[in-house]
Coordinates of C-alpha atoms in Angstrom, one line a residue:
M29 CA -47.2 124.0 58.9
S30 CA -46.8 127.7 58.0
H31 CA -48.2 130.4 60.3
V32 CA -51.2 132.3 59.0
D33 CA -51.7 135.9 60.0
F34 CA -55.3 137.2 60.2
V35 CA -56.3 140.8 60.1
L36 CA -59.4 143.0 60.4
I37 CA -60.1 145.6 57.6
R38 CA -60.6 149.0 59.3
G39 CA -60.9 151.0 56.1
C40 CA -60.6 150.9 52.3
E41 CA -60.1 153.7 49.7
A42 CA -60.0 152.9 46.0
T43 CA -61.0 154.3 42.6
E44 CA -64.5 153.7 41.5
E45 CA -63.8 151.0 38.9
V46 CA -61.9 148.8 41.4
R47 CA -64.4 148.9 44.3
P48 CA -66.7 146.1 42.9
T49 CA -63.8 143.8 42.7
L50 CA -62.7 144.5 46.3
Q51 CA -66.3 144.1 47.5
K52 CA -66.7 140.8 45.7
H53 CA -63.7 139.5 47.7
G54 CA -65.0 141.0 51.0
I55 CA -62.3 143.7 51.2
T56 CA -64.4 146.2 53.1
A57 CA -64.3 147.5 56.6
G58 CA -66.0 145.2 59.1
P59 CA -65.6 142.6 61.9
E60 CA -64.8 139.7 59.6
L61 CA -61.3 138.1 59.8
H62 CA -59.2 137.9 56.7
E63 CA -56.0 136.0 55.9
K64 CA -53.4 138.7 55.4
E65 CA -51.8 136.9 52.4
K66 CA -55.2 136.6 50.7
V67 CA -55.8 140.3 51.0
Q68 CA -52.4 140.9 49.4
Q69 CA -53.3 138.5 46.6
V70 CA -56.6 140.2 45.9
L71 CA -54.9 143.6 45.7
L72 CA -52.2 142.2 43.3
D73 CA -54.9 140.6 41.2
A74 CA -56.8 143.9 41.1
L75 CA -53.6 145.7 39.9
G76 CA -53.3 143.1 37.2
D77 CA -56.8 144.0 35.9
F78 CA -56.5 147.7 36.6
P79 CA -52.8 148.6 36.3
E80 CA -53.3 152.3 37.0
A81 CA -55.5 151.8 40.0
L82 CA -54.8 153.3 43.4
I83 CA -55.9 151.3 46.4
C84 CA -55.4 151.9 50.1
V85 CA -56.4 149.2 52.6
V86 CA -56.0 149.8 56.4
F87 CA -55.9 146.7 58.5
Q88 CA -55.6 145.8 62.2
D89 CA -53.6 143.1 63.7
T90 CA -56.0 140.7 65.5
F91 CA -53.6 140.0 68.4
W92 CA -52.5 143.6 69.1
E93 CA -55.5 146.0 69.2
F94 CA -53.4 149.1 68.6
K95 CA -51.2 147.7 65.8
H96 CA -52.4 148.8 62.4
G97 CA -50.8 148.6 58.9
V98 CA -51.6 149.9 55.5
F99 CA -51.4 148.3 52.0
L100 CA -50.9 150.7 49.1
A101 CA -51.5 149.2 45.7
S102 CA -50.5 151.5 42.7
D103 CA -48.6 151.4 39.4
N104 CA -45.4 150.9 41.6
G105 CA -46.7 147.6 42.9
L106 CA -47.9 146.7 46.4
D107 CA -46.3 148.3 49.4
E108 CA -46.9 147.7 53.1
A109 CA -46.3 150.2 55.9
Q110 CA -46.9 150.2 59.6
V111 CA -49.2 152.9 61.0
S112 CA -47.9 155.1 63.8
W113 CA -50.2 157.2 66.0
S114 CA -49.9 160.9 66.8
L115 CA -51.5 163.3 69.2
K116 CA -51.2 166.0 66.4
E117 CA -52.8 166.0 63.0
D118 CA -50.0 167.6 61.0
E119 CA -46.9 166.2 62.7
L120 CA -45.8 163.0 64.5
A121 CA -46.3 163.6 68.3
G122 CA -45.8 160.5 70.4
F123 CA -47.4 159.7 73.7
E124 CA -47.4 157.1 76.5
A125 CA -50.6 155.7 78.0
P126 CA -52.0 152.2 78.6
E127 CA -54.8 150.9 76.4
G128 CA -58.3 150.9 77.9
E129 CA -58.7 147.1 78.1
A130 CA -55.3 146.5 79.7
A131 CA -55.4 149.5 82.0
R132 CA -56.7 149.3 85.6
V133 CA -58.4 152.6 86.5
P134 CA -58.0 153.2 90.3
L135 CA -61.2 154.4 92.0
S136 CA -62.2 155.7 95.4
V137 CA -65.2 153.3 95.4
D138 CA -65.9 149.7 94.7
A139 CA -65.3 149.3 90.9
D140 CA -68.2 146.8 90.6
S141 CA -70.6 149.7 91.4
L142 CA -69.8 151.3 88.1
L143 CA -70.3 148.3 85.8
D144 CA -73.9 149.2 85.2
L145 CA -72.7 152.3 83.3
F146 CA -71.6 150.1 80.4
D147 CA -73.8 148.3 77.9
R148 CA -73.6 144.6 78.2
E149 CA -71.9 144.5 74.8
E150 CA -69.2 146.8 76.3
A151 CA -67.6 144.2 78.6
A152 CA -66.0 146.2 81.4
S153 CA -64.7 144.3 84.4
A154 CA -64.0 145.1 88.1
E155 CA -61.6 144.0 90.7
E156 CA -62.1 145.7 94.1
Q157 CA -61.3 149.3 93.4
L158 CA -59.8 148.8 89.9
L159 CA -61.9 149.2 86.8
S160 CA -61.0 147.7 83.4
L161 CA -62.6 149.6 80.5
P162 CA -64.2 147.8 77.5
I163 CA -62.3 147.0 74.3
R164 CA -64.4 149.6 72.4
F165 CA -67.2 152.1 73.1
R166 CA -69.9 152.1 70.5
E167 CA -70.5 155.9 70.3
L168 CA -68.8 159.1 71.4
P169 CA -71.6 160.8 73.5
T170 CA -72.1 157.7 75.6
A171 CA -68.3 157.2 76.1
R172 CA -67.9 160.8 77.2
Q173 CA -70.7 160.5 79.8
V174 CA -69.5 157.2 81.1
L175 CA -65.8 158.3 81.4
A176 CA -66.9 161.5 83.1
Q177 CA -68.7 159.5 85.8
V178 CA -65.6 157.3 86.2
A179 CA -63.6 160.5 86.7
A180 CA -66.0 161.6 89.4
V181 CA -64.7 158.7 91.6
L182 CA -61.1 158.6 90.4
K183 CA -58.6 157.9 93.1
P184 CA -55.5 159.7 91.8
K185 CA -55.8 163.3 90.7
Q186 CA -55.4 162.3 87.0
F187 CA -55.3 159.2 84.9
Q188 CA -54.7 158.8 81.1
V189 CA -55.8 155.9 79.0
L190 CA -56.2 155.1 75.3
V191 CA -59.8 154.3 74.3
D192 CA -61.4 153.1 71.1
I193 CA -64.6 154.9 70.4
A194 CA -66.6 153.8 67.3
G195 CA -63.4 152.8 65.5
H196 CA -61.4 155.9 66.3
Y197 CA -58.7 156.2 69.0
F198 CA -58.7 158.9 71.7
M199 CA -56.4 159.9 74.6
A200 CA -58.8 160.1 77.6
T201 CA -57.5 162.3 80.4
L202 CA -59.6 161.7 83.5
E203 CA -59.4 164.4 86.2
R204 CA -60.8 163.6 89.6
K205 CA -64.1 165.3 90.3
K206 CA -63.6 167.5 87.2
G207 CA -64.3 165.4 84.1
V208 CA -62.7 163.8 81.0
A209 CA -60.9 165.3 78.1
L210 CA -60.9 163.3 74.9
A211 CA -58.1 164.1 72.4
P212 CA -58.2 162.4 69.0
I213 CA -55.3 160.2 68.0
Y214 CA -54.4 160.4 64.3
P215 CA -53.0 157.6 62.2
W216 CA -49.6 158.5 60.7
V217 CA -47.3 157.4 58.0
E218 CA -44.3 159.4 56.8
D219 CA -45.4 159.7 53.1
G220 CA -47.9 162.6 52.9
E221 CA -49.9 161.3 50.0
V222 CA -50.2 157.9 51.6
R223 CA -51.2 159.6 54.8
K224 CA -54.1 161.4 53.1
L225 CA -55.3 158.1 51.6
L226 CA -55.0 156.3 54.9
R227 CA -57.0 159.0 56.7
S228 CA -59.6 159.0 54.0
A229 CA -60.0 155.2 54.3
V230 CA -60.6 155.2 58.1
G231 CA -62.4 158.5 58.4
T232 CA -61.7 161.5 60.7
P233 CA -62.0 161.3 64.5
A234 CA -64.1 163.9 66.3
P235 CA -62.2 167.0 67.6
E236 CA -61.1 167.3 71.2
T237 CA -64.0 167.5 73.7
F238 CA -64.4 167.8 77.4
E239 CA -67.2 166.3 79.5
P240 CA -67.5 167.5 83.1
C241 CA -68.4 165.2 85.9
P242 CA -72.1 165.0 86.7
K243 CA -73.2 167.7 89.3
R244 CA -74.7 165.0 91.4
E245 CA -73.0 161.8 92.2
R246 CA -74.5 158.9 90.2
A247 CA -77.3 157.1 92.1
R248 CA -76.1 153.5 92.5
G249 CA -78.7 150.9 93.2
G250 CA -76.2 148.2 93.9
S251 CA -74.6 147.4 97.2
K252 CA -71.0 146.3 97.7
R253 CA -70.4 142.9 96.2
D254 CA -70.4 140.0 98.6
P255 CA -69.2 136.7 97.1
Q256 CA -71.3 134.8 99.7
R257 CA -74.5 136.5 98.3
P258 CA -73.8 136.8 94.6
F259 CA -77.5 137.1 93.5
T260 CA -78.4 140.0 95.8
T261 CA -75.2 142.2 96.1
G262 CA -73.1 144.2 93.7
S263 CA -74.1 145.8 90.4
L264 CA -76.9 144.7 88.1
R265 CA -74.4 143.2 85.7
A266 CA -72.6 141.3 88.5
R267 CA -75.8 139.8 89.7
L268 CA -76.8 138.8 86.1
D269 CA -73.4 137.3 85.5
S270 CA -73.7 135.3 88.8
I271 CA -77.1 133.9 87.8
Q272 CA -75.8 132.9 84.4
D273 CA -72.7 131.3 85.8
A274 CA -74.3 129.5 88.8
S275 CA -74.0 125.8 89.1
V276 CA -77.4 124.3 88.8
M277 CA -76.6 120.7 87.8
S278 CA -73.5 118.7 88.5
R279 CA -72.2 115.3 87.5
A280 CA -73.3 112.5 89.8
E281 CA -70.2 110.5 89.3
H282 CA -66.9 111.4 87.6
G283 CA -66.9 110.1 84.0
H284 CA -70.6 109.4 83.8
R285 CA -73.1 111.6 81.9
T286 CA -75.5 111.6 84.8
F287 CA -76.4 114.9 86.4
V288 CA -78.1 115.7 89.6
E289 CA -79.4 119.0 91.0
T290 CA -76.9 121.1 93.0
P291 CA -78.1 121.0 96.6
E292 CA -80.2 124.0 97.6
A293 CA -79.9 125.6 94.2
F294 CA -83.7 126.1 93.8
E295 CA -83.9 127.6 97.3
Q296 CA -81.1 130.0 96.6
F297 CA -82.7 131.3 93.3
D298 CA -86.1 131.4 95.0
A299 CA -84.7 133.5 97.9
A300 CA -83.0 135.9 95.5
L301 CA -86.3 136.4 93.6
R302 CA -88.1 137.3 96.8
A303 CA -85.2 139.4 98.3
P304 CA -85.9 143.1 98.8
E305 CA -82.4 143.8 97.4
N306 CA -83.7 142.8 94.0
A307 CA -86.9 144.7 94.2
G308 CA -87.7 147.9 92.2
P309 CA -87.3 148.8 88.5
G310 CA -83.4 148.9 88.7
F311 CA -83.2 145.2 89.3
A312 CA -86.0 144.0 87.0
P313 CA -83.6 142.3 84.7
V314 CA -82.4 140.2 87.7
R315 CA -85.9 139.1 88.5
S316 CA -86.5 138.2 84.8
A317 CA -83.3 136.1 84.7
L318 CA -84.3 134.4 87.9
Y319 CA -87.7 133.4 86.6
Q320 CA -86.1 132.1 83.5
V321 CA -83.6 129.9 85.4
L322 CA -86.2 128.7 87.9
F323 CA -88.7 127.7 85.2
K324 CA -86.0 126.1 82.9
Y325 CA -84.7 123.7 85.6
W326 CA -87.7 123.3 87.9
P327 CA -90.8 123.8 85.7
E328 CA -93.2 122.2 88.2
K329 CA -91.8 123.8 91.4
A330 CA -91.6 127.2 89.7
R331 CA -95.1 127.2 88.4
P332 CA -96.7 128.9 91.5
L333 CA -94.0 131.5 91.3
L334 CA -95.1 132.5 87.8
F335 CA -98.7 133.0 88.8
S336 CA -97.8 134.9 92.0
G337 CA -95.4 137.0 89.9
L338 CA -98.2 138.0 87.6
E339 CA -100.1 139.3 90.6
A340 CA -97.2 141.3 92.1
E341 CA -94.8 142.2 89.3
E342 CA -95.1 145.7 87.8
D343 CA -92.2 145.8 85.3
D344 CA -93.4 145.3 81.7
A345 CA -90.3 143.3 80.6
V346 CA -90.6 140.9 83.6
R347 CA -94.3 140.4 83.0
G348 CA -93.4 139.6 79.4
Q349 CA -91.0 136.9 80.6
L350 CA -93.6 135.4 82.9
Y351 CA -96.0 135.1 80.0
A352 CA -93.3 133.5 77.9
C353 CA -92.7 130.9 80.6
L354 CA -96.5 130.3 81.1
S355 CA -96.9 129.8 77.3
K356 CA -95.0 126.5 77.8
V357 CA -97.3 125.3 80.6
E358 CA -100.1 123.0 79.6
D359 CA -102.6 123.9 82.3
P360 CA -106.0 125.6 82.2
A361 CA -104.8 128.2 84.7
A362 CA -102.0 129.2 82.3
Y363 CA -104.4 129.3 79.3
H364 CA -106.7 131.7 81.2
A365 CA -103.8 133.8 82.4
L366 CA -102.5 134.3 78.8
A367 CA -105.9 134.9 77.3
R368 CA -106.8 137.5 80.0
G369 CA -103.4 139.1 79.4
M370 CA -104.3 139.9 75.9
K371 CA -107.2 141.9 77.2
V372 CA -105.7 143.8 80.2
E373 CA -101.9 144.2 79.6
P374 CA -100.4 147.5 78.3
P375 CA -98.7 147.7 74.9
G376 CA -95.2 146.9 76.2
V377 CA -96.3 143.6 77.6
L378 CA -98.7 142.8 74.7
E379 CA -95.9 142.9 72.2
R380 CA -94.1 140.1 74.1
L381 CA -97.3 138.2 74.8
S382 CA -98.4 138.3 71.2
Q383 CA -95.1 136.5 70.2
V384 CA -95.9 133.4 72.4
I385 CA -99.7 133.2 72.4
W386 CA -99.7 130.8 69.5
R387 CA -97.8 128.1 71.4
Q388 CA -100.9 126.7 73.1
Q389 CA -103.9 125.7 71.0
A390 CA -106.1 125.8 74.1
T391 CA -105.2 129.4 74.8
V392 CA -106.0 130.5 71.2
E393 CA -109.4 128.7 71.4
L394 CA -110.1 130.5 74.6
L395 CA -109.2 133.8 73.1
V396 CA -111.5 133.2 70.1
R397 CA -114.5 131.8 71.9
E398 CA -114.5 133.8 75.1
Y399 CA -112.9 137.1 74.2
L400 CA -112.9 137.8 70.4
I401 CA -116.5 136.7 69.4
P402 CA -118.2 138.3 72.5
A403 CA -116.2 141.5 72.0
W404 CA -117.6 141.9 68.4
P405 CA -118.7 144.6 67.6
E406 CA -119.1 146.4 71.0
G407 CA -115.6 145.8 72.2
R408 CA -114.1 146.7 68.8
A409 CA -110.7 147.8 70.1
L410 CA -110.1 144.5 71.8
A411 CA -111.5 142.5 68.9
D412 CA -109.3 144.4 66.4
R413 CA -106.2 143.7 68.5
L414 CA -106.9 140.0 68.7
V415 CA -107.6 139.7 65.0
K416 CA -104.3 141.5 64.2
V417 CA -102.4 139.1 66.5
L418 CA -104.1 136.0 64.9
R419 CA -103.3 137.3 61.4
D420 CA -99.7 138.5 62.2
E421 CA -98.8 135.1 63.8
Y422 CA -100.8 133.2 61.3
V423 CA -102.6 131.0 63.8
E424 CA -104.9 128.6 61.9
L425 CA -108.5 128.6 63.4
P426 CA -110.7 125.5 63.1
H427 CA -114.2 126.4 61.8
A428 CA -115.8 124.9 65.0
W429 CA -114.2 127.7 67.0
V430 CA -115.9 130.4 65.0
A431 CA -119.3 128.7 64.3
E432 CA -121.1 131.5 66.2
A433 CA -119.0 134.4 64.8
P434 CA -120.8 137.1 62.8
E435 CA -120.2 137.2 59.0
D436 CA -118.2 140.5 59.0
L437 CA -115.8 139.0 61.6
L438 CA -115.4 135.9 59.6
K439 CA -114.3 138.0 56.6
L440 CA -111.5 139.6 58.6
L441 CA -110.4 136.2 59.9
G442 CA -110.5 134.7 56.4
P443 CA -106.7 134.3 55.9
V444 CA -106.3 132.3 59.1
L445 CA -109.4 130.1 58.9
A446 CA -108.6 126.4 58.3
K447 CA -109.2 125.3 54.8
A448 CA -112.4 123.3 54.4

């Protein structure tokens, strides 16, 4: 069986008449994988239809992040060249530095304490005092600020690393307690005309910039990671990863599809939820994740935690998660909690609550009979809000629920009233 090479398209430059043909076959920059031979065939077919066309396609090897090539289709046929990289724009200037994902940046602090600098999509990792950077940063300003904060706690005086920022490569020079300089890396091929097309296809990286370290050391909410206390120590990301990876159920017997609860799992999650180490706005996502896991695996045992959480929790996102869980609980106390939430919660919570309120018919009935109709017309702000939610979520209302509603309210509710 022959080996198939896959590539990513990083850029494409072509004359106007050829572009529709290339787009039809998916030859555009993006995250999709393409068989290299098929890309070549599309270009050859395009040349057959447009013999005088000029097409430049820049591709990236899927196994080697920094390895790029370029196809040039012209009246001379289809040529392929490997892309080199240069620290200078107008001449080939080589360099040596590890790539960000493979590099281990030595720090003077526990590397886990810096993981919260990165977005969850930018998967950095930590091992004691060594930090691995993500494969790619999404935008330049954020990358500058993050790398400057890494430089603030750098162990050696200087460290250089190649980073990909929004599809362009930069040499990042981190200087301890000073900051980070980002120098663009330019794609290079020997032929000057091809080089112009190549750079036109992938765009121009931003010019060199420097970002100083923050004047104040970054406030770190996390403690040093303790493997024995994975839910309450370390960075926010480390705690969330520990919750996600925790063993909740295990096989009762080898080879049988029978699962039993991991001993003391509920107690460990419950303790983490109550722990002062997870209090405050900085660790709200941890509490939200804990409520989710507790309710998913122990819905009956977790029910009191949801109600007590509504009394004590101040974070909007966590309160939204509590309502999402309660919307799956068939119990009068849950119905009343959700209905009351529609009256008292701030906009940030209402948005989440509105998305789940339709799950319980009893809750919707309560909203209509005890909140909407009595609020009309004196409590018009609340009534308008409830009408909007009912119409946006298209919750069908039986006529019996609105038998006592005034005529003008019935007109507003017309689209969601059950058909006679």
